Tab-separated table of C-alpha atoms and ligand atoms in Angstrom:
chain	number	residue	atom	x	y	z
A	285	MET	CA	44.649	109.391	-71.171
A	286	HIS	CA	40.670	109.548	-70.529
A	287	LYS	CA	39.134	109.738	-66.726
A	288	ARG	CA	37.387	106.639	-67.080
A	289	ALA	CA	39.482	103.698	-68.682
A	290	MET	CA	38.840	100.099	-70.060
A	291	VAL	CA	41.735	97.852	-69.507
A	292	ILE	CA	41.284	94.718	-71.894
A	293	PHE	CA	44.216	92.315	-70.877
A	294	GLY	CA	44.928	89.957	-74.248
A	295	ALA	CA	43.579	92.745	-76.998
A	296	THR	CA	45.341	90.449	-79.594
A	297	GLY	CA	43.074	86.999	-78.761
A	298	ASP	CA	40.500	85.353	-80.570
A	299	LEU	CA	38.283	87.166	-78.397
A	300	ALA	CA	39.244	90.753	-77.845
A	301	SER	CA	39.625	90.502	-81.885
A	302	LYS	CA	36.382	88.697	-82.810
A	303	MET	CA	34.358	90.542	-79.801
A	304	LEU	CA	35.682	92.527	-77.604
A	305	PHE	CA	36.610	96.290	-80.710
A	306	PRO	CA	34.080	95.745	-82.633
A	307	SER	CA	31.065	96.118	-79.728
A	308	LEU	CA	33.005	98.709	-78.932
A	309	TYR	CA	33.391	100.442	-82.538
A	310	TYR	CA	29.452	99.268	-82.035
A	311	LEU	CA	28.650	101.186	-78.873
A	312	ASP	CA	30.932	104.912	-80.590
A	313	ALA	CA	28.936	104.718	-83.258
A	314	ASP	CA	26.174	104.789	-81.813
A	315	GLY	CA	26.897	106.950	-79.161
A	316	LEU	CA	26.644	105.501	-76.639
A	317	LEU	CA	30.576	105.355	-74.962
A	318	PRO	CA	31.271	107.556	-72.258
A	319	SER	CA	33.559	110.164	-74.145
A	320	GLU	CA	35.678	110.425	-71.145
A	321	LEU	CA	36.008	106.312	-71.570
A	322	SER	CA	40.508	105.287	-73.341
A	323	ILE	CA	41.041	101.687	-73.906
A	324	VAL	CA	43.835	100.410	-73.719
A	325	GLY	CA	45.073	97.105	-75.005
A	326	THR	CA	47.289	95.045	-73.820
A	327	ALA	CA	49.898	91.684	-74.062
A	328	ARG	CA	53.550	91.198	-74.463
A	329	ASN	CA	55.077	91.938	-77.597
A	330	PRO	CA	54.936	95.385	-78.581
A	331	LEU	CA	52.498	95.753	-81.921
A	332	ASP	CA	50.103	98.627	-83.377
A	333	LEU	CA	47.416	97.642	-82.006
A	334	PRO	CA	45.051	100.967	-83.461
A	335	ALA	CA	45.897	99.821	-86.597
A	336	ARG	CA	45.612	95.819	-85.648
A	337	VAL	CA	41.865	96.950	-84.328
A	338	ARG	CA	40.797	99.081	-87.366
A	339	ALA	CA	41.474	95.796	-89.650
A	340	LEU	CA	39.299	93.902	-87.335
A	341	VAL	CA	36.875	96.717	-87.302
A	342	ALA	CA	36.562	97.583	-90.797
A	343	GLU	CA	35.804	93.784	-92.012
A	344	ARG	CA	33.650	92.976	-89.494
A	345	VAL	CA	31.207	95.754	-89.844
A	346	GLY	CA	32.082	95.711	-93.530
A	347	GLU	CA	30.075	98.359	-95.598
A	348	SER	CA	28.433	100.872	-92.311
A	349	PHE	CA	31.942	101.251	-91.788
A	350	SER	CA	31.796	105.066	-90.874
A	351	GLU	CA	36.194	106.413	-91.157
A	352	ASP	CA	34.411	109.697	-89.102
A	353	VAL	CA	33.623	106.886	-86.680
A	354	TRP	CA	37.049	105.584	-86.385
A	355	ALA	CA	38.418	109.009	-86.134
A	356	ARG	CA	36.342	108.985	-82.926
A	357	PHE	CA	37.242	105.572	-81.127
A	358	ALA	CA	41.128	105.964	-82.844
A	359	LYS	CA	41.536	108.851	-79.719
A	360	ARG	CA	40.433	106.474	-77.652
A	361	LEU	CA	42.185	103.536	-78.586
A	362	SER	CA	46.159	102.443	-77.461
A	363	TYR	CA	49.103	100.065	-76.151
A	364	PHE	CA	50.552	98.225	-73.679
A	365	ALA	CA	53.207	95.960	-74.587
A	366	GLY	CA	53.144	94.313	-71.464
A	367	ASP	CA	54.308	90.875	-70.278
A	368	ALA	CA	50.452	89.664	-67.470
A	369	GLN	CA	52.878	87.751	-65.261
A	370	LYS	CA	55.411	90.226	-64.493
A	371	GLU	CA	55.099	92.253	-61.975
A	372	ASP	CA	56.980	95.040	-63.069
A	373	ASP	CA	54.919	95.727	-65.235
A	374	TYR	CA	52.097	96.418	-63.910
A	375	LYS	CA	54.046	99.372	-62.410
A	376	LEU	CA	54.272	100.649	-65.757
A	377	LEU	CA	51.013	99.719	-66.341
A	378	ALA	CA	50.086	102.586	-63.087
A	379	GLU	CA	52.459	104.862	-64.997
A	380	LYS	CA	50.745	104.399	-68.148
A	381	LEU	CA	46.385	104.627	-66.198
A	382	GLN	CA	47.964	108.142	-63.933
A	383	GLY	CA	44.553	110.596	-64.537
A	384	VAL	CA	41.586	108.081	-64.954
A	385	GLU	CA	39.830	108.356	-61.737
A	386	GLU	CA	37.895	104.845	-62.829
A	387	THR	CA	39.155	101.634	-64.630
A	388	ILE	CA	38.159	98.339	-66.023
A	389	PHE	CA	40.288	95.456	-66.700
A	390	TYR	CA	39.061	92.642	-69.139
A	391	LEU	CA	40.121	89.457	-68.478
A	392	ALA	CA	40.421	87.790	-72.019
A	393	THR	CA	43.399	85.766	-71.504
A	394	SER	CA	42.909	81.951	-70.586
A	395	PRO	CA	42.141	82.053	-67.526
A	396	ASP	CA	45.295	79.911	-65.873
A	397	PHE	CA	45.663	84.126	-66.430
A	398	PHE	CA	43.832	84.679	-63.723
A	399	ALA	CA	45.068	85.508	-60.484
A	400	THR	CA	48.570	86.497	-61.015
A	401	ILE	CA	46.729	89.969	-62.719
A	402	ALA	CA	44.048	90.053	-60.089
A	403	GLN	CA	46.822	90.236	-57.786
A	404	HIS	CA	49.425	92.313	-59.989
A	405	LEU	CA	46.850	94.573	-60.813
A	406	ASN	CA	46.590	94.802	-56.698
A	407	GLY	CA	50.463	94.830	-55.651
A	408	ALA	CA	50.477	97.422	-58.176
A	409	GLY	CA	47.367	99.832	-56.971
A	410	LEU	CA	44.623	99.288	-59.943
A	411	SER	CA	42.340	97.880	-57.912
A	412	LYS	CA	41.400	99.958	-55.414
A	413	ALA	CA	38.049	100.703	-55.878
A	414	PRO	CA	35.545	102.080	-58.727
A	415	ALA	CA	37.889	99.262	-60.298
A	416	ARG	CA	36.157	96.575	-62.067
A	417	ILE	CA	37.160	94.199	-63.097
A	418	MET	CA	35.338	91.797	-65.418
A	419	VAL	CA	36.396	88.106	-66.889
A	420	GLU	CA	35.945	85.563	-68.902
A	421	LYS	CA	33.945	82.641	-68.798
A	422	PRO	CA	35.295	79.484	-67.335
A	423	ILE	CA	36.323	80.254	-64.772
A	424	GLY	CA	38.863	78.178	-63.655
A	425	HIS	CA	38.597	74.442	-65.067
A	426	ASP	CA	37.241	72.894	-62.196
A	427	LEU	CA	36.103	74.078	-59.098
A	428	ALA	CA	39.196	73.943	-56.819
A	429	SER	CA	41.095	76.240	-59.540
A	430	CYS	CA	38.395	78.624	-59.724
A	431	ARG	CA	38.443	79.000	-55.662
A	432	LYS	CA	41.558	79.879	-56.365
A	433	ILE	CA	40.905	82.416	-58.700
A	434	GLU	CA	37.991	83.836	-56.731
A	435	ALA	CA	40.988	83.768	-54.009
A	436	ALA	CA	42.622	86.675	-55.996
A	437	LEU	CA	40.370	88.295	-57.885
A	438	GLU	CA	37.467	89.129	-53.693
A	439	ASP	CA	41.200	89.853	-53.155
A	440	ALA	CA	41.682	92.490	-54.485
A	441	PHE	CA	38.336	93.644	-56.371
A	442	GLY	CA	35.139	91.911	-53.063
A	443	GLU	CA	31.732	91.267	-55.243
A	444	ASP	CA	30.166	94.288	-56.423
A	445	ARG	CA	33.101	94.819	-58.535
A	446	ILE	CA	33.052	91.803	-59.456
A	447	PHE	CA	31.574	91.561	-63.253
A	448	ARG	CA	31.256	87.122	-64.267
A	449	VAL	CA	31.178	87.617	-67.883
A	450	ASP	CA	28.682	84.848	-69.856
A	451	HIS	CA	28.053	86.434	-72.973
A	452	TYR	CA	24.905	84.603	-73.219
A	453	LEU	CA	22.730	86.448	-70.853
A	454	GLY	CA	24.267	89.413	-73.113
A	455	LYS	CA	21.961	88.409	-76.005
A	456	GLU	CA	18.725	89.788	-76.799
A	457	ALA	CA	16.372	86.694	-76.834
A	458	VAL	CA	18.130	85.333	-73.911
A	459	GLN	CA	17.168	87.969	-71.401
A	460	ASN	CA	14.026	87.657	-73.838
A	461	LEU	CA	13.356	84.995	-72.151
A	462	LEU	CA	12.559	86.629	-68.427
A	463	ALA	CA	9.899	88.546	-70.534
A	464	LEU	CA	8.222	85.629	-72.062
A	465	ARG	CA	7.977	84.235	-68.363
A	466	PHE	CA	7.145	86.918	-66.310
A	467	ALA	CA	5.569	89.517	-68.724
A	468	ASN	CA	3.176	87.243	-69.126
A	469	THR	CA	0.235	85.906	-67.430
A	470	LEU	CA	-0.114	82.889	-70.114
A	471	PHE	CA	3.175	80.607	-69.751
A	472	GLU	CA	3.875	80.955	-66.185
A	473	PRO	CA	0.944	78.463	-64.831
A	474	LEU	CA	1.929	75.800	-66.089
A	475	TRP	CA	4.859	76.144	-66.324
A	476	ASN	CA	5.666	72.912	-64.209
A	477	LYS	CA	5.492	69.174	-63.963
A	478	ASP	CA	1.943	69.078	-64.379
A	479	SER	CA	2.020	70.349	-67.745
A	480	ILE	CA	5.224	69.927	-68.592
A	481	GLU	CA	6.855	66.685	-69.875
A	482	HIS	CA	10.791	68.106	-70.886
A	483	VAL	CA	12.596	70.339	-71.366
A	484	GLN	CA	15.767	70.338	-74.136
A	485	ILE	CA	18.606	72.684	-74.299
A	486	THR	CA	19.913	72.808	-77.589
A	487	VAL	CA	23.278	74.743	-78.347
A	488	ALA	CA	24.745	73.029	-81.562
A	489	GLU	CA	28.017	74.485	-84.035
A	490	THR	CA	29.207	74.819	-87.397
A	491	VAL	CA	32.523	76.141	-86.209
A	492	GLY	CA	35.040	73.596	-85.516
A	493	VAL	CA	37.906	74.279	-82.119
A	494	ASP	CA	40.149	75.908	-84.850
A	495	GLY	CA	42.933	78.496	-84.333
A	496	ARG	CA	42.163	77.835	-79.988
A	497	TRP	CA	42.853	73.636	-79.990
A	498	SER	CA	44.855	73.959	-77.316
A	499	TYR	CA	42.730	75.849	-75.549
A	500	TYR	CA	39.690	73.912	-76.256
A	501	ASP	CA	41.904	70.617	-75.676
A	502	ARG	CA	41.848	70.867	-72.095
A	503	TYR	CA	38.469	72.267	-71.282
A	504	GLY	CA	35.926	70.284	-74.411
A	505	ALA	CA	32.740	71.631	-73.868
A	506	LEU	CA	31.706	70.179	-70.879
A	507	ARG	CA	32.932	72.942	-69.623
A	508	ASP	CA	33.492	75.448	-72.261
A	509	ILE	CA	29.675	75.387	-72.830
A	510	VAL	CA	27.608	73.608	-70.335
A	511	GLN	CA	28.736	74.369	-67.759
A	512	ASN	CA	28.389	78.123	-67.849
A	513	HIS	CA	26.067	78.575	-71.386
A	514	LEU	CA	24.011	75.915	-70.931
A	515	LEU	CA	23.491	75.653	-67.352
A	516	GLN	CA	22.924	79.941	-67.207
A	517	LEU	CA	19.911	79.007	-69.887
A	518	LEU	CA	18.571	75.968	-67.892
A	519	CYS	CA	18.585	78.242	-64.806
A	520	LEU	CA	16.393	81.173	-66.670
A	521	VAL	CA	13.959	78.738	-68.253
A	522	ALA	CA	13.858	76.298	-64.180
A	523	MET	CA	14.185	79.368	-61.953
A	524	GLU	CA	11.542	80.766	-60.194
A	525	PRO	CA	10.037	84.615	-60.445
A	526	PRO	CA	12.416	86.956	-58.985
A	527	ALA	CA	10.930	89.749	-57.104
A	528	ASP	CA	13.030	92.411	-59.229
A	529	LEU	CA	15.196	92.289	-62.198
A	530	GLN	CA	17.319	93.561	-59.252
A	531	PRO	CA	21.377	92.000	-59.632
A	532	ASP	CA	20.689	89.239	-56.680
A	533	SER	CA	16.518	89.243	-57.281
A	534	VAL	CA	17.598	87.027	-60.235
A	535	ARG	CA	20.773	85.740	-59.255
A	536	ASN	CA	19.581	84.611	-55.848
A	537	GLU	CA	16.443	81.828	-58.440
A	538	LYS	CA	19.220	80.993	-60.784
A	539	VAL	CA	22.035	79.913	-57.838
A	540	LYS	CA	18.965	77.688	-56.378
A	541	VAL	CA	18.674	76.106	-59.880
A	542	ILE	CA	21.455	74.665	-60.169
A	543	ARG	CA	21.879	73.765	-56.797
A	544	SER	CA	19.000	71.791	-57.519
A	545	LEU	CA	21.126	69.591	-60.285
A	546	ARG	CA	20.608	65.817	-59.786
A	547	PRO	CA	24.645	65.174	-59.613
A	548	ILE	CA	25.264	62.400	-61.922
A	549	GLY	CA	28.831	60.198	-61.055
A	550	ALA	CA	30.770	58.319	-61.930
A	551	ASP	CA	27.086	55.241	-61.356
A	552	ASP	CA	24.747	56.886	-63.952
A	553	VAL	CA	27.019	58.899	-66.337
A	554	GLU	CA	27.565	55.883	-68.480
A	555	ARG	CA	23.060	56.067	-68.772
A	556	ARG	CA	22.931	60.545	-68.363
A	557	THR	CA	25.518	61.568	-70.349
A	558	VAL	CA	26.736	61.264	-73.908
A	559	ARG	CA	30.900	61.887	-75.493
A	560	GLY	CA	31.413	62.574	-78.900
A	561	GLN	CA	34.732	64.011	-80.756
A	562	TYR	CA	34.100	64.839	-84.474
A	563	THR	CA	35.696	63.134	-87.023
A	564	ARG	CA	36.827	64.093	-91.049
A	565	GLY	CA	33.117	65.030	-92.713
A	566	PHE	CA	31.439	68.136	-94.775
A	567	VAL	CA	30.234	70.590	-93.500
A	568	GLY	CA	27.949	72.689	-95.494
A	569	GLY	CA	29.350	71.616	-98.933
A	570	THR	CA	32.930	71.479	-97.998
A	571	GLU	CA	35.038	68.266	-96.149
A	572	VAL	CA	36.360	68.860	-93.091
A	573	ALA	CA	39.296	68.107	-91.118
A	574	GLY	CA	38.637	65.634	-88.027
A	575	TYR	CA	38.875	67.050	-84.721
A	576	THR	CA	42.506	65.645	-84.147
A	577	GLY	CA	43.367	66.461	-87.610
A	578	GLU	CA	42.928	69.755	-86.815
A	579	LYS	CA	46.400	69.532	-84.753
A	580	ASP	CA	48.450	67.558	-86.358
A	581	GLY	CA	46.566	64.300	-85.287
A	582	ARG	CA	47.785	64.735	-81.675
A	583	GLU	CA	45.448	61.869	-79.699
A	584	SER	CA	42.768	63.411	-78.017
A	585	ASP	CA	40.219	61.852	-75.213
A	586	THR	CA	38.401	65.701	-75.421
A	587	GLU	CA	34.727	66.556	-75.900
A	588	THR	CA	33.610	68.185	-78.714
A	589	PHE	CA	29.964	66.290	-78.147
A	590	VAL	CA	28.516	66.504	-75.156
A	591	ALA	CA	23.972	65.631	-74.442
A	592	ILE	CA	22.510	65.100	-70.503
A	593	ALA	CA	19.571	64.199	-69.653
A	594	ALA	CA	19.578	66.054	-65.918
A	595	HIS	CA	17.300	67.015	-62.950
A	596	VAL	CA	16.134	69.753	-61.045
A	597	ASP	CA	14.455	68.453	-58.067
A	598	ASN	CA	12.387	70.861	-56.546
A	599	TRP	CA	8.565	70.916	-56.675
A	600	ARG	CA	8.273	72.762	-59.448
A	601	TRP	CA	10.312	69.503	-61.946
A	602	ALA	CA	9.928	67.241	-59.994
A	603	GLY	CA	10.621	63.783	-62.044
A	604	VAL	CA	10.785	66.469	-65.477
A	605	PRO	CA	13.142	66.043	-67.395
A	606	PHE	CA	15.903	68.799	-68.697
A	607	TYR	CA	17.684	67.373	-71.713
A	608	LEU	CA	20.362	69.730	-72.576
A	609	ARG	CA	23.620	69.074	-75.288
A	610	THR	CA	25.708	70.936	-77.002
A	611	GLY	CA	28.455	70.120	-79.827
A	612	LYS	CA	30.771	71.413	-82.501
A	613	ARG	CA	30.008	70.960	-86.103
A	614	LEU	CA	27.311	69.858	-86.202
A	615	ALA	CA	24.870	69.769	-89.162
A	616	GLU	CA	23.343	73.318	-88.186
A	617	ARG	CA	24.046	76.486	-86.817
A	618	ASN	CA	20.982	75.771	-84.320
A	619	THR	CA	20.854	76.957	-80.330
A	620	GLN	CA	16.992	76.597	-79.690
A	621	ILE	CA	14.676	75.647	-76.152
A	622	VAL	CA	11.776	73.661	-76.864
A	623	VAL	CA	9.755	72.994	-73.575
A	624	GLN	CA	6.914	69.768	-74.498
A	625	PHE	CA	3.814	70.141	-73.319
A	626	ARG	CA	2.013	67.515	-71.790
A	627	PRO	CA	-0.172	65.104	-74.236
A	628	VAL	CA	-4.259	65.587	-73.217
A	629	PRO	CA	-5.192	64.060	-69.920
A	630	HIS	CA	-7.873	62.194	-72.255
A	631	SER	CA	-8.801	62.404	-75.745
A	632	ILE	CA	-11.977	62.043	-77.606
A	633	PHE	CA	-10.161	62.773	-80.621
A	634	PRO	CA	-9.188	60.057	-82.448
A	635	ARG	CA	-5.246	59.912	-80.684
A	636	ARG	CA	-3.812	59.187	-84.816
A	637	GLY	CA	-2.291	62.766	-85.578
A	638	LEU	CA	-2.776	64.472	-82.016
A	639	VAL	CA	-0.304	66.419	-80.818
A	640	ALA	CA	0.841	67.654	-77.161
A	641	ASN	CA	1.574	71.092	-77.656
A	642	ARG	CA	5.720	72.221	-78.057
A	643	LEU	CA	6.783	75.783	-77.452
A	644	THR	CA	10.083	76.495	-79.763
A	645	ILE	CA	11.892	78.795	-78.230
A	646	ARG	CA	14.891	79.811	-80.763
A	647	LEU	CA	17.492	81.738	-80.251
A	648	GLN	CA	19.974	81.582	-82.698
A	649	PRO	CA	21.134	81.874	-86.150
A	650	GLU	CA	17.378	84.151	-85.886
A	651	GLU	CA	15.464	84.253	-82.902
A	652	GLU	CA	11.360	83.087	-83.144
A	653	ILE	CA	9.272	81.597	-80.861
A	654	SER	CA	6.928	79.318	-81.928
A	655	LEU	CA	4.154	77.563	-80.599
A	656	CYS	CA	2.700	74.160	-81.721
A	657	ILE	CA	-1.146	74.153	-81.755
A	658	MET	CA	-3.943	71.897	-82.396
A	659	ASN	CA	-6.314	72.681	-85.101
A	660	LYS	CA	-9.967	71.154	-87.292
A	661	THR	CA	-8.465	70.500	-90.988
A	662	PRO	CA	-11.132	72.191	-92.631
A	663	SER	CA	-13.546	69.575	-93.141
A	664	LEU	CA	-16.696	67.756	-94.174
A	665	ASP	CA	-14.975	65.402	-91.656
A	666	ARG	CA	-17.682	62.070	-92.446
A	667	GLY	CA	-14.262	60.229	-91.135
A	668	GLY	CA	-14.413	62.352	-87.675
A	669	MET	CA	-13.280	64.798	-86.761
A	670	GLN	CA	-9.272	65.067	-88.734
A	671	LEU	CA	-6.470	67.703	-87.244
A	672	LYS	CA	-3.369	69.110	-87.599
A	673	PRO	CA	-0.885	70.276	-86.015
A	674	LEU	CA	-0.075	73.938	-86.608
A	675	SER	CA	2.194	76.427	-85.484
A	676	LEU	CA	2.055	80.277	-84.458
A	677	ASN	CA	5.688	82.104	-84.571
A	678	LEU	CA	7.004	84.630	-83.931
A	679	SER	CA	9.534	86.177	-85.527
A	680	LEU	CA	11.475	88.412	-83.827
A	681	ILE	CA	13.762	90.375	-85.824
A	682	GLU	CA	10.672	90.994	-88.548
A	683	ALA	CA	9.160	92.390	-85.112
A	684	PHE	CA	11.350	94.975	-84.238
A	685	LYS	CA	12.413	95.556	-87.762
A	686	ARG	CA	16.080	95.431	-86.261
A	687	THR	CA	18.808	95.887	-89.151
A	688	ARG	CA	21.239	95.108	-86.782
A	689	ARG	CA	21.635	91.618	-84.116
A	690	ARG	CA	24.191	93.472	-81.646
A	691	ILE	CA	27.254	91.609	-80.201
A	692	ALA	CA	25.915	90.431	-77.052
A	693	TYR	CA	28.913	91.907	-75.480
A	694	GLU	CA	27.344	95.469	-76.563
A	695	ARG	CA	24.934	95.101	-73.249
A	696	LEU	CA	27.511	93.817	-70.947
A	697	PHE	CA	29.961	96.414	-71.533
A	698	LEU	CA	27.217	99.041	-70.876
A	699	ASP	CA	25.875	97.297	-67.645
A	700	ALA	CA	29.307	96.305	-66.849
A	701	LEU	CA	30.372	100.546	-67.038
A	702	ALA	CA	27.298	101.147	-65.287
A	703	GLY	CA	27.998	98.949	-62.717
A	704	ASN	CA	24.106	96.875	-63.047
A	705	GLN	CA	25.526	93.029	-62.390
A	706	THR	CA	22.161	91.893	-63.767
A	707	LEU	CA	23.120	90.093	-66.274
A	708	PHE	CA	26.167	88.870	-64.659
A	709	VAL	CA	26.627	85.670	-63.287
A	710	ARG	CA	27.633	85.608	-59.026
A	711	ARG	CA	30.175	83.928	-57.719
A	712	ASP	CA	28.212	81.331	-55.937
A	713	GLU	CA	26.800	80.057	-59.159
A	714	THR	CA	30.292	79.544	-60.700
A	715	GLU	CA	31.310	77.331	-57.802
A	716	ALA	CA	28.088	75.559	-58.107
A	717	ALA	CA	28.125	74.909	-61.190
A	718	TRP	CA	32.025	73.236	-61.251
A	719	ALA	CA	30.072	70.732	-58.200
A	720	TRP	CA	27.796	70.216	-60.399
A	721	ILE	CA	30.189	69.234	-63.682
A	722	ASP	CA	33.597	68.063	-61.604
A	723	ARG	CA	30.941	65.353	-60.843
A	724	ILE	CA	30.005	64.047	-64.384
A	725	ALA	CA	34.064	65.140	-65.151
A	726	GLU	CA	34.972	63.569	-62.297
A	727	GLY	CA	33.479	59.869	-63.606
A	728	TRP	CA	33.678	59.594	-67.023
A	729	GLN	CA	36.578	59.444	-65.483
A	730	GLU	CA	36.233	56.420	-63.546
A	731	ARG	CA	34.367	54.659	-65.687
A	732	ASP	CA	37.136	55.310	-68.399
A	733	MET	CA	34.142	56.621	-71.444
A	734	LYS	CA	35.517	58.529	-74.326
A	735	PRO	CA	33.630	60.354	-76.139
A	736	MET	CA	32.148	59.103	-79.350
A	737	PRO	CA	33.039	59.754	-82.653
A	738	TYR	CA	30.987	61.122	-84.955
A	739	ALA	CA	31.034	62.853	-88.821
A	740	ALA	CA	31.314	66.766	-88.636
A	741	GLY	CA	28.371	67.966	-90.014
A	742	SER	CA	26.254	64.935	-88.830
A	743	GLY	CA	24.342	65.515	-86.170
A	744	GLY	CA	25.932	64.311	-83.024
A	745	PRO	CA	26.037	60.726	-82.281
A	746	SER	CA	23.487	58.855	-82.397
A	747	SER	CA	23.772	57.424	-78.846
A	748	GLN	CA	22.223	60.939	-77.796
A	749	HIS	CA	18.726	58.981	-79.124
A	750	ALA	CA	18.921	57.364	-75.933
A	751	LEU	CA	18.818	59.190	-74.198
A	752	THR	CA	15.849	60.894	-74.683
A	753	GLU	CA	14.138	57.439	-76.037
A	754	ARG	CA	14.658	55.810	-71.802
A	755	HIS	CA	11.431	58.800	-70.673
A	756	GLY	CA	9.519	58.557	-74.781
A	757	GLY	CA	10.884	60.560	-75.947
A	758	ALA	CA	12.797	62.502	-78.993
A	759	TRP	CA	15.118	65.311	-80.132
A	760	ILE	CA	13.561	67.900	-81.622
A	761	GLU	CA	15.690	69.436	-84.367
B	288	LIG	C1	32.437	80.635	-75.884
B	288	LIG	C2	32.433	79.124	-76.741
B	288	LIG	O1	31.806	80.480	-75.420
B	288	LIG	O2	31.052	80.566	-77.002
B	288	LIG	C3	33.573	79.011	-78.069
B	288	LIG	O3	33.924	78.418	-75.707
B	288	LIG	C4	31.428	78.894	-78.809
B	288	LIG	O4	33.404	77.292	-78.072
B	288	LIG	C5	31.049	80.129	-78.041
B	288	LIG	O5	31.742	78.840	-80.216
B	288	LIG	C6	29.315	79.978	-79.414
B	288	LIG	O6	28.984	81.869	-78.513
B	288	LIG	P1	27.952	81.960	-80.026
B	288	LIG	O7	27.683	83.057	-79.406
B	288	LIG	O8	28.074	81.776	-81.488
B	288	LIG	O9	27.251	80.640	-79.729
C-alpha cells in the first residue's frame, strides 16, 4: 500500500464501473495521478477487481488503451471484500490501510448506506484528518434523510473534509459558464430582469433507466436531476459575481440563489410543474420499453420527466421565469441553457421577422455557444428594410481542438486530491435544495398529481407547453 489511498465503496456499481475507474485510468495515462496513490475498490462479494476493471476500462477507452498505462494502473489497484453495513469489516479495512497516511473514501453506493459507512469509518478510526470523503448525489431522499446523513458525515469528517459530488460541476462546459459571465464585460450589464425575459434550462436524455430501476423508482427525475444538476446550473446562471474563486466565495453566492427560489407547494404545483413518465416508443429508430415495462410491467407513479416554472425572488431576477426541465427517453440528448433577451423597446423596422436576441449555451452533446442577433438581409430593400436573425457561433471543441472530452469525474478527483472544494457542493446548498424540492414532492402528493404519459422518443408530455405559454414564451428545442 502506498502513502495515499482512494477507497471506492460500491466498486461493482454502475457509477464506479462506467465513470470512476475509467476516470482514474485516464488521469494515470496523463501522468496526473500522484505516484504514491493506491486505489482500493470495495464491495460485498469476493471478486477479481483488476480483471473486471481492465475489461471495463478497455471497453471505454477503446483504441487508446495502453498496456503500459494499464500495468502502472493495475499496480495501484486492489480489492477489499467487505459488507459496508458490518462494523467488524471496517477493522479489517483499517488493517489493509495500515501505513497509509492520507485516505479519500468515495461513496458510490446508494445514499441509504452513507450514514452507516461514515459512522463505521469513524468507529474504526479511519476518518481522522487528513482523511476525506467524497459522496455522490443525491444525499438522501428528502431534507430529513439528508440531515441524518449530514450529521453522520459531519461527526466523522467535518465540512472541510467532505466533498459532495455533483458531476455537472466537473464538466468543462459548466465551468465555462463562470468564464462566460465573469471573464467578459459584455453580458454582465445585461444579465438581469431589465434585459432578460426568461431563462430555460434543459437536461434531456435519450437513455432510459436501464439497470437502475430499483434506485430510480424511489427517486424519480425530481430528486435524481432537478435537486442537484439542474439547480446547480440555475445557480451558476443566476448567482451574483463572487469576489474570487475561493470555495466559499462561490458557494456563498450559489446558496443565496437556492434560498431565493420561490417555494412551489400544493397551491401551485398544478400550474407551475409538469410530471411525466415514458411509455413504449422509438428512440433513434429502435423500439424501447416504457418505464414500467423495464421492470416486469410493475405499476409505478415515479416521474421520468419534470418541467418547472421557477422564480428567483431577488432584485436581479424579479419577474423573470426560469423554466427548468429534464427527462429520460426523449427524442435527443441535449443539455442547454437558453437566455432569452427582451425585444427591442421600440422598433423602427416592420415588426414582422423581428426576433429578440437569444444566447444559447449548449453543454451536451456538443459544447457550443451561440448568440442570435438581427441582421439586415442584403437587398435593395425597395419594400422596406428586410431583416433576418443569424447566429454568432462558437464551438468550444473546434476552438480548442480537443481530442477527448474529459470525464467530469477526472477533474473532481484531482480537486479532491488537492483539497479544493470550489467544485463541490456545501451542506447548506444541499439542504436548501432539498427544502425547495420537498415542497414540490409534497404538493404532488397532496394534489395526487400523477405523471402524464409520453411516448419514448418524443419531446415529453405536451402539458409542458402550458408552463411557458402562460408567460407568453415557448420552449426552444
Ligand atoms: C446522473 C443521474 O447523476 O446523471 C442519471 O443519476 C443521469 O440518471 C446522469 O443519466 C446524466 O449525466 P450526464 O453527464 O450524462 O448528463
